[in-house]
Short mmCIF file of C-alpha atoms in Angstrom, two decimals:
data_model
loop_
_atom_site.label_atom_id
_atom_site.label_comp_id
_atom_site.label_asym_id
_atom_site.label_seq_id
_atom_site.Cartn_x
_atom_site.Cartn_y
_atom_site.Cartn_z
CA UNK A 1 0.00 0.00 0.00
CA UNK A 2 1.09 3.78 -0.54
CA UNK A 3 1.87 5.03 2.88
CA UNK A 4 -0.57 7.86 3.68
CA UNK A 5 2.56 10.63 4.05
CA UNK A 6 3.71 10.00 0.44
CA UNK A 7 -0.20 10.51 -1.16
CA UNK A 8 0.04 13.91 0.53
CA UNK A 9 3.72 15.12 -0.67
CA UNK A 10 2.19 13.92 -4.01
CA UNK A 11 -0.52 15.77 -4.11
CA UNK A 12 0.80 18.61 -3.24
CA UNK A 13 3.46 18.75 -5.69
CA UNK A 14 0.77 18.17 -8.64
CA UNK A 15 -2.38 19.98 -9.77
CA UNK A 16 -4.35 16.65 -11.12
CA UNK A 17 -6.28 14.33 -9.94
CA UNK A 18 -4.08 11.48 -7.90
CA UNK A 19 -5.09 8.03 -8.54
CA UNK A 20 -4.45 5.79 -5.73
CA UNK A 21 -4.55 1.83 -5.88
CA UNK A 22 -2.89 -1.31 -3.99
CA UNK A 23 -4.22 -2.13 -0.48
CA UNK A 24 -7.19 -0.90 -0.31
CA UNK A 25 -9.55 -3.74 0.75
CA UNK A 26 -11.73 -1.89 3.17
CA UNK A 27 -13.83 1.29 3.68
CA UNK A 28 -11.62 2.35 6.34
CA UNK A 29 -8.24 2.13 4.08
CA UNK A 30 -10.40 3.97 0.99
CA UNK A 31 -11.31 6.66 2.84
CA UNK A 32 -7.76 6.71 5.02
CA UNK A 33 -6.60 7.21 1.04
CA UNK A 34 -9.17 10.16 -0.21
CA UNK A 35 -8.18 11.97 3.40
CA UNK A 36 -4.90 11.65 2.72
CA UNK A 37 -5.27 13.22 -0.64
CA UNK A 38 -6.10 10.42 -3.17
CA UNK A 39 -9.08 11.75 -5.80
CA UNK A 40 -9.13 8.42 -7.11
CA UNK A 41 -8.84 5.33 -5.00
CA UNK A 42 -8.66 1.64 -7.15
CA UNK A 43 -10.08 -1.13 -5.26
CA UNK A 44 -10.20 -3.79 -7.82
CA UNK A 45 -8.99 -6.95 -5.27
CA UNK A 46 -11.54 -5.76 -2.41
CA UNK A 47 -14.67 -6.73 -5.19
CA UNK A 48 -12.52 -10.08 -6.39
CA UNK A 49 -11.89 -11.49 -2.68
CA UNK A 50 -14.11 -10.68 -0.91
CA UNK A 51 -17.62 -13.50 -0.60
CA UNK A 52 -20.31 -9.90 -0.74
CA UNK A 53 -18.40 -7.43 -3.04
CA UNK A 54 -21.89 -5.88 -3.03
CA UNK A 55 -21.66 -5.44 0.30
CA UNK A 56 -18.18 -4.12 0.43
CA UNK A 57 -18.27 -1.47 -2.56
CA UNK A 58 -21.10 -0.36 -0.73
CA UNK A 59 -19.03 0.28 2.55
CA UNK A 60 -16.52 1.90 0.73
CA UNK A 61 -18.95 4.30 -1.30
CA UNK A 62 -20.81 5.89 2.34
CA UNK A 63 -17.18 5.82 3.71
CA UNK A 64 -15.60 7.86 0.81
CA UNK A 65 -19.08 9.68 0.79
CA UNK A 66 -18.57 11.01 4.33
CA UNK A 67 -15.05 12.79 2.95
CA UNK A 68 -16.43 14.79 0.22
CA UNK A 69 -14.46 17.45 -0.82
CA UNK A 70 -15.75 21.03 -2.52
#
């Protein structure tokens, strides 16, 4: 997984969107991600592992929901 401090030195040093993937299996790592400065976060292993990828996209959409940026 990025660590959280280099998604932030990223972002600051660029002015488009940052796309963020590897890791991120959970709500709580997805929106750890978009706080930390990701615009974009790629989940693609959370859906294929997991028994109710229904279930856990949904997680992940209310957490990243709840971190809405203007």
């Amino acid at each position: 997984a990025v660590p959280n401090e280099m998604i932030s030195a990223v972002k600051r040093m660029i002015d488009i969107p940052l796309v963020v993937g590897g890791g991120i299996r959970d709500a709580a790592t997805a929106k750890e991600k978009v706080l930390a400065g990701a615009d974009i976060v790629v989940t693609g292993t959370a859906l294929e592992k997991h028994r109710d990828p229904k279930k856990t996209l949904s997680g992940i959409v209310t957490a990243l929901r709840s971190c809405r940026r203007p």
